Amino acid sequence: MSVTSPQIIELTEYVPKLLGRLQLPDVVGEMLWRDYETQVSVDFPSPKTGDRWRLTNQGCVGHIPLTPDFHIILRPKVKLDNLLRMLEYAYQLKSFRFLSGLVDCQTLLEFYQRLADILARRILNRGRQGFYCAYIPKTEHLPYVRGRVDVRQMITRPWDTKIQCYYEEHTADVEENQILAWTLWCIARSGLCTERVIPTVRRAYHLLQGLVTLQPCHPRTCVGRQYNRLNEDYRPLHALCRFFLQQTAPSHETGANATLPFLVNMSQLYEHFVAEWLKAHRETALLTQALDIQSQERVYLGQGQGLYLDIDLVLYDQATGIARYVLDTKYKAASKPATADIYQMVAYAEAKGCQEAILIYPTPLSEPLNIKVGSIRIRSLTFSLAGNLEQAGYCFLQDLLGIGNRE
């Protein structure tokens, strides 16, 4: 089989796919099971499966290049244009106004390539203007005086011809640029860009290569950064970098294949999307209830920090600072809430001293929940991904807060 024409196996979220024993070599099936067990459930050929492979997408979207001859495409159960809009909200890309027309992309990989091209071109443009530099403190033994010297060491070590100097160096080798370089390196290794895009990515990477140290950057590095008038234009660049690093960071084994997987965890994406949608619409909706939003709040249990709860969303009363609602997203197909999820919401509400706990699902439940456990009211609500996301969001707010739909 040609390396340029790999066999493509497509898996839609949570829909099992059966393959004949000979359709998937044992070594490839074992690689998928060993390296991607959280993304794809693998049942080996057995009497239970009718001597066939059974592969089930566990709620991921993207591309896994297992070998040059076998690639796995993980398809979403939501429409592609809604998936792209979720990504815009979740990674705070919507406000930068450079995604115009990207919803016309026919595939998620095409969307990935278009974003990679945008990022590379913006980095090249920043390079023409000059990359951001800062003063970094350094300590070195030098044969000459630079900056401040260590007089005590000079007295105690008069035979040492080199001088301990403390100085600041004006350099572009700072975290702002290291994030860009590492992201471009990951994109170049991904194998997902066409010959039309990859030269631009490589050109931007080589521009930075001579200025910064290449070192791994975690997606969290792109969040909560402080910007000033000299590097404000790095804000959208780092937002894009966070998207790429979270989906293509080389955290999976790929064997002899040099390419990296591109994987979007739909459960995490749904959680981030709901949080960012609420924050983006607080002025038109939540303001009527005078509520503040806190996402991913960590609550420590006891005096130490060994036990804690991470709550998806907490809505606070602006006037009193008291928690009004605790919310948790559940991206899964279910007819009714799981008992464990109810226990979880009771724990969240008790930890925050709150009486309203909400479980959020992407599709309506056949057995919706509306119960009280002691003084805590627990409900299940829907933030649908099936149609217009804006309308779905306002319907969710109407059910949550009792407000009417607004344009």
mmCIF file of C-alpha atoms in Angstrom:
data_model
loop_
_atom_site.group_PDB
_atom_site.id
_atom_site.type_symbol
_atom_site.label_atom_id
_atom_site.label_comp_id
_atom_site.label_asym_id
_atom_site.label_seq_id
_atom_site.Cartn_x
_atom_site.Cartn_y
_atom_site.Cartn_z
ATOM 1 C CA MET A 1 0.000 0.000 0.000
ATOM 2 C CA SER A 2 1.279 3.458 -0.872
ATOM 3 C CA VAL A 3 2.255 5.763 1.957
ATOM 4 C CA THR A 4 0.385 8.570 0.205
ATOM 5 C CA SER A 5 -2.865 6.562 0.166
ATOM 6 C CA PRO A 6 -3.451 5.215 3.666
ATOM 7 C CA GLN A 7 -6.477 3.144 4.536
ATOM 8 C CA ILE A 8 -8.980 5.386 6.331
ATOM 9 C CA ILE A 9 -11.189 4.001 9.097
ATOM 10 C CA GLU A 10 -13.972 6.414 10.082
ATOM 11 C CA LEU A 11 -15.576 6.249 13.528
ATOM 12 C CA THR A 12 -18.496 8.436 14.596
ATOM 13 C CA GLU A 13 -18.882 9.296 18.275
ATOM 14 C CA TYR A 14 -20.273 6.406 20.332
ATOM 15 C CA VAL A 15 -21.281 4.418 17.212
ATOM 16 C CA PRO A 16 -19.614 0.949 17.205
ATOM 17 C CA LYS A 17 -18.003 -0.131 13.934
ATOM 18 C CA LEU A 18 -17.326 -3.778 13.057
ATOM 19 C CA LEU A 19 -14.371 -4.754 10.877
ATOM 20 C CA GLY A 20 -13.436 -8.174 9.568
ATOM 21 C CA ARG A 21 -10.476 -9.828 11.233
ATOM 22 C CA LEU A 22 -8.314 -9.288 8.132
ATOM 23 C CA GLN A 23 -9.362 -5.659 7.626
ATOM 24 C CA LEU A 24 -7.187 -4.547 10.527
ATOM 25 C CA PRO A 25 -3.768 -6.137 11.146
ATOM 26 C CA ASP A 26 -3.262 -7.358 14.696
ATOM 27 C CA VAL A 27 -0.265 -5.094 15.250
ATOM 28 C CA VAL A 28 -2.301 -2.012 14.241
ATOM 29 C CA GLY A 29 -5.254 -3.027 16.404
ATOM 30 C CA GLU A 30 -2.953 -3.547 19.376
ATOM 31 C CA MET A 31 -1.361 -0.128 18.791
ATOM 32 C CA LEU A 32 -4.792 1.528 18.762
ATOM 33 C CA TRP A 33 -5.807 -0.316 21.955
ATOM 34 C CA ARG A 34 -2.536 0.383 23.750
ATOM 35 C CA ASP A 35 -1.964 4.042 22.837
ATOM 36 C CA TYR A 36 -5.501 5.389 22.369
ATOM 37 C CA GLU A 37 -7.685 3.361 24.714
ATOM 38 C CA THR A 38 -9.304 6.505 26.173
ATOM 39 C CA GLN A 39 -10.210 7.786 22.707
ATOM 40 C CA VAL A 40 -11.256 4.518 21.020
ATOM 41 C CA SER A 41 -12.637 1.400 22.693
ATOM 42 C CA VAL A 42 -11.145 -1.685 21.010
ATOM 43 C CA ASP A 43 -12.756 -5.126 21.223
ATOM 44 C CA PHE A 44 -10.532 -7.774 19.654
ATOM 45 C CA PRO A 45 -11.951 -10.491 17.358
ATOM 46 C CA SER A 46 -13.634 -13.132 19.515
ATOM 47 C CA PRO A 47 -16.814 -15.207 19.606
ATOM 48 C CA LYS A 48 -18.405 -12.260 21.456
ATOM 49 C CA THR A 49 -17.839 -9.979 18.442
ATOM 50 C CA GLY A 50 -18.439 -12.612 15.760
ATOM 51 C CA ASP A 51 -14.692 -12.918 15.148
ATOM 52 C CA ARG A 52 -14.564 -9.256 14.097
ATOM 53 C CA TRP A 53 -12.929 -6.094 15.407
ATOM 54 C CA ARG A 54 -15.336 -3.733 17.184
ATOM 55 C CA LEU A 55 -14.136 -0.134 17.439
ATOM 56 C CA THR A 56 -16.094 2.571 19.286
ATOM 57 C CA ASN A 57 -15.263 6.269 19.306
ATOM 58 C CA GLN A 58 -15.361 7.322 22.982
ATOM 59 C CA GLY A 59 -16.320 10.948 22.372
ATOM 60 C CA CYS A 60 -13.390 12.377 20.430
ATOM 61 C CA VAL A 61 -13.086 14.168 17.118
ATOM 62 C CA GLY A 62 -9.972 14.335 14.978
ATOM 63 C CA HIS A 63 -7.316 12.310 13.226
ATOM 64 C CA ILE A 64 -5.048 9.495 14.440
ATOM 65 C CA PRO A 65 -2.215 8.513 12.050
ATOM 66 C CA LEU A 66 -1.561 5.054 13.499
ATOM 67 C CA THR A 67 0.890 4.042 10.761
ATOM 68 C CA PRO A 68 1.620 5.349 7.256
ATOM 69 C CA ASP A 69 -0.878 2.759 5.993
ATOM 70 C CA PHE A 70 -3.693 3.106 8.555
ATOM 71 C CA HIS A 71 -5.330 6.319 9.711
ATOM 72 C CA ILE A 72 -8.327 6.711 12.022
ATOM 73 C CA ILE A 73 -10.782 9.569 11.413
ATOM 74 C CA LEU A 74 -12.958 10.383 14.437
ATOM 75 C CA ARG A 75 -16.119 12.146 13.317
ATOM 76 C CA PRO A 76 -18.456 14.262 15.490
ATOM 77 C CA LYS A 77 -22.111 13.489 16.018
ATOM 78 C CA VAL A 78 -22.854 17.232 15.874
ATOM 79 C CA LYS A 79 -22.874 19.184 12.638
ATOM 80 C CA LEU A 80 -19.451 20.455 11.582
ATOM 81 C CA ASP A 81 -20.482 24.118 11.521
ATOM 82 C CA ASN A 82 -21.724 23.836 15.125
ATOM 83 C CA LEU A 83 -18.490 22.097 16.118
ATOM 84 C CA LEU A 84 -16.499 24.981 14.644
ATOM 85 C CA ARG A 85 -18.610 27.538 16.484
ATOM 86 C CA MET A 86 -18.049 25.604 19.723
ATOM 87 C CA LEU A 87 -14.306 25.832 19.093
ATOM 88 C CA GLU A 88 -14.615 29.573 18.465
ATOM 89 C CA TYR A 89 -16.264 30.094 21.857
ATOM 90 C CA ALA A 90 -14.220 27.547 23.823
ATOM 91 C CA TYR A 91 -10.875 29.002 22.706
ATOM 92 C CA GLN A 92 -12.054 32.627 22.694
ATOM 93 C CA LEU A 93 -11.339 32.960 18.984
ATOM 94 C CA LYS A 94 -14.663 34.497 18.013
ATOM 95 C CA SER A 95 -13.824 38.027 19.168
ATOM 96 C CA PHE A 96 -10.669 38.248 17.028
ATOM 97 C CA ARG A 97 -12.690 38.479 13.799
ATOM 98 C CA PHE A 98 -10.292 36.441 11.673
ATOM 99 C CA LEU A 99 -12.529 33.378 11.412
ATOM 100 C CA SER A 100 -14.805 34.911 8.809
ATOM 101 C CA GLY A 101 -15.497 32.251 6.227
ATOM 102 C CA LEU A 102 -13.905 29.394 8.162
ATOM 103 C CA VAL A 103 -17.310 27.880 8.857
ATOM 104 C CA ASP A 104 -17.389 27.098 5.123
ATOM 105 C CA CYS A 105 -14.706 24.451 5.665
ATOM 106 C CA GLN A 106 -15.905 21.031 4.597
ATOM 107 C CA THR A 107 -13.877 19.015 7.123
ATOM 108 C CA LEU A 108 -12.317 19.525 10.536
ATOM 109 C CA LEU A 109 -8.866 18.931 9.033
ATOM 110 C CA GLU A 110 -9.473 21.721 6.526
ATOM 111 C CA PHE A 111 -10.394 23.971 9.448
ATOM 112 C CA TYR A 112 -7.170 22.922 11.202
ATOM 113 C CA GLN A 113 -5.104 23.805 8.123
ATOM 114 C CA ARG A 114 -6.785 27.176 7.668
ATOM 115 C CA LEU A 115 -6.099 28.078 11.301
ATOM 116 C CA ALA A 116 -2.489 26.910 10.965
ATOM 117 C CA ASP A 117 -2.062 29.139 7.921
ATOM 118 C CA ILE A 118 -3.559 32.119 9.788
ATOM 119 C CA LEU A 119 -1.264 31.569 12.772
ATOM 120 C CA ALA A 120 1.881 31.202 10.644
ATOM 121 C CA ARG A 121 1.119 34.317 8.574
ATOM 122 C CA ARG A 122 0.422 36.391 11.688
ATOM 123 C CA ILE A 123 3.713 35.254 13.219
ATOM 124 C CA LEU A 124 5.544 36.194 10.007
ATOM 125 C CA ASN A 125 3.878 39.597 10.117
ATOM 126 C CA ARG A 126 4.924 40.046 13.745
ATOM 127 C CA GLY A 127 8.467 39.065 12.756
ATOM 128 C CA ARG A 128 8.557 41.856 10.180
ATOM 129 C CA GLN A 129 7.533 44.300 12.911
ATOM 130 C CA GLY A 130 9.971 42.778 15.416
ATOM 131 C CA PHE A 131 9.295 40.092 18.001
ATOM 132 C CA TYR A 132 8.577 41.093 21.569
ATOM 133 C CA CYS A 133 11.696 41.331 23.744
ATOM 134 C CA ALA A 134 12.178 41.665 27.494
ATOM 135 C CA TYR A 135 14.998 42.044 29.990
ATOM 136 C CA ILE A 136 15.942 38.697 31.545
ATOM 137 C CA PRO A 137 18.165 38.589 34.677
ATOM 138 C CA LYS A 138 21.341 36.542 34.181
ATOM 139 C CA THR A 139 24.293 35.470 36.305
ATOM 140 C CA GLU A 140 27.589 34.531 34.634
ATOM 141 C CA HIS A 141 31.339 34.225 35.239
ATOM 142 C CA LEU A 142 32.821 36.697 32.745
ATOM 143 C CA PRO A 143 36.360 37.867 31.906
ATOM 144 C CA TYR A 144 35.063 41.439 31.987
ATOM 145 C CA VAL A 145 32.672 43.509 34.095
ATOM 146 C CA ARG A 146 29.047 43.566 33.069
ATOM 147 C CA GLY A 147 26.256 44.885 35.236
ATOM 148 C CA ARG A 148 26.707 44.319 38.982
ATOM 149 C CA VAL A 149 29.676 42.327 40.299
ATOM 150 C CA ASP A 150 29.950 40.048 43.316
ATOM 151 C CA VAL A 151 32.572 41.937 45.361
ATOM 152 C CA ARG A 152 32.619 39.387 48.182
ATOM 153 C CA GLN A 153 33.562 36.600 45.801
ATOM 154 C CA MET A 154 36.285 38.751 44.246
ATOM 155 C CA ILE A 155 37.807 39.271 47.725
ATOM 156 C CA THR A 156 37.579 35.619 48.794
ATOM 157 C CA ARG A 157 38.793 34.271 45.422
ATOM 158 C CA PRO A 158 41.482 36.751 44.237
ATOM 159 C CA TRP A 159 43.079 34.101 41.994
ATOM 160 C CA ASP A 160 39.908 33.721 39.918
ATOM 161 C CA THR A 161 40.399 35.790 36.769
ATOM 162 C CA LYS A 162 36.712 35.662 35.919
ATOM 163 C CA ILE A 163 34.195 37.901 37.632
ATOM 164 C CA GLN A 164 30.757 36.878 38.887
ATOM 165 C CA CYS A 165 28.407 39.360 37.140
ATOM 166 C CA TYR A 166 24.699 39.995 37.562
ATOM 167 C CA TYR A 167 23.047 41.724 34.633
ATOM 168 C CA GLU A 168 19.908 41.889 32.507
ATOM 169 C CA GLU A 169 19.888 40.832 28.871
ATOM 170 C CA HIS A 170 17.444 42.228 26.331
ATOM 171 C CA THR A 171 16.284 39.152 24.443
ATOM 172 C CA ALA A 172 13.483 37.682 22.343
ATOM 173 C CA ASP A 173 13.990 34.307 24.042
ATOM 174 C CA VAL A 174 10.986 34.833 26.309
ATOM 175 C CA GLU A 175 7.925 32.715 26.981
ATOM 176 C CA GLU A 176 5.724 34.788 24.668
ATOM 177 C CA ASN A 177 7.835 33.700 21.686
ATOM 178 C CA GLN A 178 8.656 30.221 23.002
ATOM 179 C CA ILE A 179 4.928 29.416 22.916
ATOM 180 C CA LEU A 180 4.802 30.393 19.240
ATOM 181 C CA ALA A 181 7.872 28.341 18.325
ATOM 182 C CA TRP A 182 6.705 25.202 20.116
ATOM 183 C CA THR A 183 3.242 25.446 18.540
ATOM 184 C CA LEU A 184 4.673 25.792 15.032
ATOM 185 C CA TRP A 185 6.944 22.808 15.704
ATOM 186 C CA CYS A 186 3.926 20.696 16.731
ATOM 187 C CA ILE A 187 1.951 21.792 13.662
ATOM 188 C CA ALA A 188 4.859 21.005 11.341
ATOM 189 C CA ARG A 189 5.149 17.515 12.856
ATOM 190 C CA SER A 190 1.410 16.870 12.784
ATOM 191 C CA GLY A 191 1.406 15.739 9.153
ATOM 192 C CA LEU A 192 -2.030 17.352 8.799
ATOM 193 C CA CYS A 193 -1.049 20.340 6.645
ATOM 194 C CA THR A 194 -0.954 20.253 2.871
ATOM 195 C CA GLU A 195 1.927 21.383 0.678
ATOM 196 C CA ARG A 196 0.100 24.681 0.299
ATOM 197 C CA VAL A 197 0.242 25.443 4.039
ATOM 198 C CA ILE A 198 3.319 23.651 5.395
ATOM 199 C CA PRO A 199 5.908 25.941 3.683
ATOM 200 C CA THR A 200 4.377 28.961 5.454
ATOM 201 C CA VAL A 201 4.431 27.126 8.791
ATOM 202 C CA ARG A 202 8.086 26.143 8.310
ATOM 203 C CA ARG A 203 9.062 29.658 7.260
ATOM 204 C CA ALA A 204 7.516 31.112 10.424
ATOM 205 C CA TYR A 205 9.199 28.447 12.554
ATOM 206 C CA HIS A 206 12.643 29.073 11.041
ATOM 207 C CA LEU A 207 12.178 32.799 11.654
ATOM 208 C CA LEU A 208 11.786 32.097 15.375
ATOM 209 C CA GLN A 209 14.291 29.239 15.532
ATOM 210 C CA GLY A 210 17.310 31.527 15.617
ATOM 211 C CA LEU A 211 15.829 33.711 18.353
ATOM 212 C CA VAL A 212 14.245 31.417 20.924
ATOM 213 C CA THR A 213 14.936 28.156 22.705
ATOM 214 C CA LEU A 214 12.619 25.352 21.619
ATOM 215 C CA GLN A 215 11.063 23.853 24.705
ATOM 216 C CA PRO A 216 7.717 22.166 25.422
ATOM 217 C CA CYS A 217 4.855 24.473 26.392
ATOM 218 C CA HIS A 218 1.674 23.296 28.100
ATOM 219 C CA PRO A 219 -1.681 24.628 26.846
ATOM 220 C CA ARG A 220 -2.221 26.190 30.287
ATOM 221 C CA THR A 221 0.750 28.471 29.557
ATOM 222 C CA CYS A 222 -1.431 30.290 27.015
ATOM 223 C CA VAL A 223 -4.156 31.136 29.542
ATOM 224 C CA GLY A 224 -4.282 34.027 32.011
ATOM 225 C CA ARG A 225 -1.264 35.844 30.600
ATOM 226 C CA GLN A 226 -0.626 39.533 31.206
ATOM 227 C CA TYR A 227 -0.260 41.744 28.137
ATOM 228 C CA ASN A 228 0.872 45.329 27.638
ATOM 229 C CA ARG A 229 0.975 47.820 24.798
ATOM 230 C CA LEU A 230 4.113 46.148 23.401
ATOM 231 C CA ASN A 231 2.696 42.624 23.132
ATOM 232 C CA GLU A 232 -1.084 43.051 23.050
ATOM 233 C CA ASP A 233 -1.167 41.553 19.541
ATOM 234 C CA TYR A 234 0.163 38.298 21.034
ATOM 235 C CA ARG A 235 -3.220 37.698 22.691
ATOM 236 C CA PRO A 236 -4.937 36.192 19.590
ATOM 237 C CA LEU A 237 -1.734 34.337 18.689
ATOM 238 C CA HIS A 238 -1.660 32.633 22.089
ATOM 239 C CA ALA A 239 -5.388 31.852 21.850
ATOM 240 C CA LEU A 240 -4.670 30.005 18.595
ATOM 241 C CA CYS A 241 -1.627 28.325 20.149
ATOM 242 C CA ARG A 242 -3.779 27.018 22.976
ATOM 243 C CA PHE A 243 -6.100 25.402 20.444
ATOM 244 C CA PHE A 244 -3.265 23.647 18.627
ATOM 245 C CA LEU A 245 -1.375 22.606 21.756
ATOM 246 C CA GLN A 246 -4.464 21.157 23.393
ATOM 247 C CA GLN A 247 -5.375 19.114 20.328
ATOM 248 C CA THR A 248 -1.984 18.142 18.852
ATOM 249 C CA ALA A 249 0.415 18.131 21.810
ATOM 250 C CA PRO A 250 2.690 15.074 21.403
ATOM 251 C CA SER A 251 1.334 13.170 24.375
ATOM 252 C CA HIS A 252 0.643 9.945 22.479
ATOM 253 C CA GLU A 253 2.968 7.296 21.117
ATOM 254 C CA THR A 254 2.977 7.105 17.336
ATOM 255 C CA GLY A 255 5.500 4.333 16.798
ATOM 256 C CA ALA A 256 7.721 4.809 13.771
ATOM 257 C CA ASN A 257 5.327 7.376 12.349
ATOM 258 C CA ALA A 258 6.638 10.920 12.795
ATOM 259 C CA THR A 259 3.217 12.557 12.622
ATOM 260 C CA LEU A 260 1.184 13.632 15.647
ATOM 261 C CA PRO A 261 -2.488 12.952 16.337
ATOM 262 C CA PHE A 262 -5.104 15.703 16.202
ATOM 263 C CA LEU A 263 -7.719 14.959 18.863
ATOM 264 C CA VAL A 264 -10.540 17.064 20.277
ATOM 265 C CA ASN A 265 -12.072 15.718 23.481
ATOM 266 C CA MET A 266 -15.748 16.527 22.981
ATOM 267 C CA SER A 267 -16.579 16.306 26.693
ATOM 268 C CA GLN A 268 -13.972 18.957 27.514
ATOM 269 C CA LEU A 269 -14.968 21.038 24.489
ATOM 270 C CA TYR A 270 -18.630 21.007 25.567
ATOM 271 C CA GLU A 271 -17.650 22.068 29.079
ATOM 272 C CA HIS A 272 -15.461 24.945 27.815
ATOM 273 C CA PHE A 273 -18.060 25.979 25.239
ATOM 274 C CA VAL A 274 -20.924 26.281 27.739
ATOM 275 C CA ALA A 275 -18.727 28.268 30.141
ATOM 276 C CA GLU A 276 -17.486 30.686 27.479
ATOM 277 C CA TRP A 277 -20.938 31.091 25.922
ATOM 278 C CA LEU A 278 -22.355 32.127 29.295
ATOM 279 C CA LYS A 279 -19.490 34.555 29.875
ATOM 280 C CA ALA A 280 -19.935 36.055 26.407
ATOM 281 C CA HIS A 281 -23.668 36.617 27.004
ATOM 282 C CA ARG A 282 -23.570 37.776 30.608
ATOM 283 C CA GLU A 283 -24.370 41.369 29.627
ATOM 284 C CA THR A 284 -27.601 40.454 27.837
ATOM 285 C CA ALA A 285 -28.818 37.624 30.021
ATOM 286 C CA LEU A 286 -27.122 37.066 33.360
ATOM 287 C CA LEU A 287 -27.006 40.789 34.144
ATOM 288 C CA THR A 288 -30.782 40.726 34.661
ATOM 289 C CA GLN A 289 -30.165 38.360 37.564
ATOM 290 C CA ALA A 290 -27.006 40.218 38.728
ATOM 291 C CA LEU A 291 -24.877 37.072 38.581
ATOM 292 C CA ASP A 292 -21.140 36.548 38.206
ATOM 293 C CA ILE A 293 -19.656 33.458 36.543
ATOM 294 C CA GLN A 294 -16.739 31.402 37.813
ATOM 295 C CA SER A 295 -15.539 28.424 35.756
ATOM 296 C CA GLN A 296 -13.401 25.515 36.924
ATOM 297 C CA GLU A 297 -13.483 26.570 40.569
ATOM 298 C CA ARG A 298 -11.427 24.409 42.928
ATOM 299 C CA VAL A 299 -12.825 23.891 46.426
ATOM 300 C CA TYR A 300 -10.482 22.300 48.976
ATOM 301 C CA LEU A 301 -11.931 19.908 51.536
ATOM 302 C CA GLY A 302 -10.476 20.074 55.011
ATOM 303 C CA GLN A 303 -7.412 22.006 56.085
ATOM 304 C CA GLY A 304 -4.952 20.413 53.655
ATOM 305 C CA GLN A 305 -4.916 20.577 49.883
ATOM 306 C CA GLY A 306 -4.922 16.845 49.232
ATOM 307 C CA LEU A 307 -8.705 16.617 48.784
ATOM 308 C CA TYR A 308 -10.603 19.005 46.553
ATOM 309 C CA LEU A 309 -13.526 19.376 44.141
ATOM 310 C CA ASP A 310 -13.288 20.993 40.693
ATOM 311 C CA ILE A 311 -16.666 22.515 39.832
ATOM 312 C CA ASP A 312 -17.405 23.247 36.153
ATOM 313 C CA LEU A 313 -19.408 26.426 36.779
ATOM 314 C CA VAL A 314 -20.577 28.467 39.759
ATOM 315 C CA LEU A 315 -22.968 31.424 39.410
ATOM 316 C CA TYR A 316 -22.659 33.973 42.223
ATOM 317 C CA ASP A 317 -24.988 36.721 43.375
ATOM 318 C CA GLN A 318 -23.131 39.960 42.599
ATOM 319 C CA ALA A 319 -24.530 41.807 45.594
ATOM 320 C CA THR A 320 -23.830 39.219 48.289
ATOM 321 C CA GLY A 321 -21.129 36.998 46.763
ATOM 322 C CA ILE A 322 -23.220 33.947 47.674
ATOM 323 C CA ALA A 323 -23.261 30.989 45.274
ATOM 324 C CA ARG A 324 -26.687 30.705 43.628
ATOM 325 C CA TYR A 325 -26.096 27.821 41.204
ATOM 326 C CA VAL A 326 -23.541 25.063 40.723
ATOM 327 C CA LEU A 327 -23.499 23.561 37.218
ATOM 328 C CA ASP A 328 -21.811 20.543 35.656
ATOM 329 C CA THR A 329 -21.783 19.541 31.966
ATOM 330 C CA LYS A 330 -22.362 15.909 30.949
ATOM 331 C CA TYR A 331 -21.500 15.203 27.333
ATOM 332 C CA LYS A 332 -22.960 11.724 27.035
ATOM 333 C CA ALA A 333 -25.978 9.931 25.655
ATOM 334 C CA ALA A 334 -28.252 9.027 28.545
ATOM 335 C CA SER A 335 -31.941 8.558 29.221
ATOM 336 C CA LYS A 336 -31.624 9.790 32.796
ATOM 337 C CA PRO A 337 -28.915 11.149 35.121
ATOM 338 C CA ALA A 338 -26.630 8.589 36.715
ATOM 339 C CA THR A 339 -26.850 8.142 40.474
ATOM 340 C CA ALA A 340 -23.147 9.010 40.759
ATOM 341 C CA ASP A 341 -23.801 12.335 39.014
ATOM 342 C CA ILE A 342 -26.529 13.170 41.532
ATOM 343 C CA TYR A 343 -24.140 12.410 44.402
ATOM 344 C CA GLN A 344 -21.572 14.640 42.690
ATOM 345 C CA MET A 345 -23.960 17.591 42.467
ATOM 346 C CA VAL A 346 -25.007 17.213 46.120
ATOM 347 C CA ALA A 347 -21.324 17.376 47.092
ATOM 348 C CA TYR A 348 -20.773 20.474 44.923
ATOM 349 C CA ALA A 349 -23.812 22.261 46.355
ATOM 350 C CA GLU A 350 -22.883 21.404 49.945
ATOM 351 C CA ALA A 351 -19.313 22.592 49.388
ATOM 352 C CA LYS A 352 -20.550 25.971 48.112
ATOM 353 C CA GLY A 353 -23.518 26.334 50.488
ATOM 354 C CA CYS A 354 -25.787 26.442 47.450
ATOM 355 C CA GLN A 355 -29.375 25.210 47.024
ATOM 356 C CA GLU A 356 -29.524 24.957 43.198
ATOM 357 C CA ALA A 357 -27.552 22.270 41.336
ATOM 358 C CA ILE A 358 -27.818 21.826 37.554
ATOM 359 C CA LEU A 359 -26.710 18.960 35.289
ATOM 360 C CA ILE A 360 -26.338 20.121 31.654
ATOM 361 C CA TYR A 361 -26.760 17.706 28.722
ATOM 362 C CA PRO A 362 -26.379 18.248 24.939
ATOM 363 C CA THR A 363 -29.616 16.352 24.185
ATOM 364 C CA PRO A 364 -32.930 16.209 26.085
ATOM 365 C CA LEU A 365 -33.271 13.319 28.531
ATOM 366 C CA SER A 366 -36.238 10.976 28.229
ATOM 367 C CA GLU A 367 -36.435 11.103 32.040
ATOM 368 C CA PRO A 368 -35.541 14.675 33.085
ATOM 369 C CA LEU A 369 -34.513 15.290 36.676
ATOM 370 C CA ASN A 370 -36.107 17.723 39.105
ATOM 371 C CA ILE A 371 -35.731 16.525 42.691
ATOM 372 C CA LYS A 372 -34.761 17.783 46.121
ATOM 373 C CA VAL A 373 -32.135 16.192 48.338
ATOM 374 C CA GLY A 374 -32.604 17.864 51.693
ATOM 375 C CA SER A 375 -32.554 21.591 50.899
ATOM 376 C CA ILE A 376 -30.776 21.124 47.556
ATOM 377 C CA ARG A 377 -32.770 21.186 44.328
ATOM 378 C CA ILE A 378 -31.161 19.177 41.507
ATOM 379 C CA ARG A 379 -32.316 19.615 37.913
ATOM 380 C CA SER A 380 -31.245 18.400 34.484
ATOM 381 C CA LEU A 381 -31.297 20.977 31.668
ATOM 382 C CA THR A 382 -30.351 20.937 27.993
ATOM 383 C CA PHE A 383 -27.900 23.114 26.095
ATOM 384 C CA SER A 384 -28.566 21.563 22.705
ATOM 385 C CA LEU A 385 -25.943 21.202 19.971
ATOM 386 C CA ALA A 386 -28.415 20.046 17.319
ATOM 387 C CA GLY A 387 -29.517 23.367 15.834
ATOM 388 C CA ASN A 388 -28.764 27.059 16.214
ATOM 389 C CA LEU A 389 -26.360 27.361 19.144
ATOM 390 C CA GLU A 390 -27.351 30.927 20.013
ATOM 391 C CA GLN A 391 -31.019 30.008 20.230
ATOM 392 C CA ALA A 392 -30.158 26.867 22.197
ATOM 393 C CA GLY A 393 -28.167 28.959 24.651
ATOM 394 C CA TYR A 394 -31.010 31.365 25.314
ATOM 395 C CA CYS A 395 -33.437 28.467 25.743
ATOM 396 C CA PHE A 396 -31.055 27.020 28.320
ATOM 397 C CA LEU A 397 -30.909 30.366 30.148
ATOM 398 C CA GLN A 398 -34.684 30.629 30.063
ATOM 399 C CA ASP A 399 -34.994 27.251 31.780
ATOM 400 C CA LEU A 400 -32.219 28.048 34.243
ATOM 401 C CA LEU A 401 -33.095 31.606 35.259
ATOM 402 C CA GLY A 402 -36.666 32.056 34.076
ATOM 403 C CA ILE A 403 -35.821 34.809 31.573
ATOM 404 C CA GLY A 404 -37.316 35.169 28.115
ATOM 405 C CA ASN A 405 -35.501 34.597 24.836
ATOM 406 C CA ARG A 406 -33.669 37.663 23.541
ATOM 407 C CA GLU A 407 -32.021 38.451 20.291
#
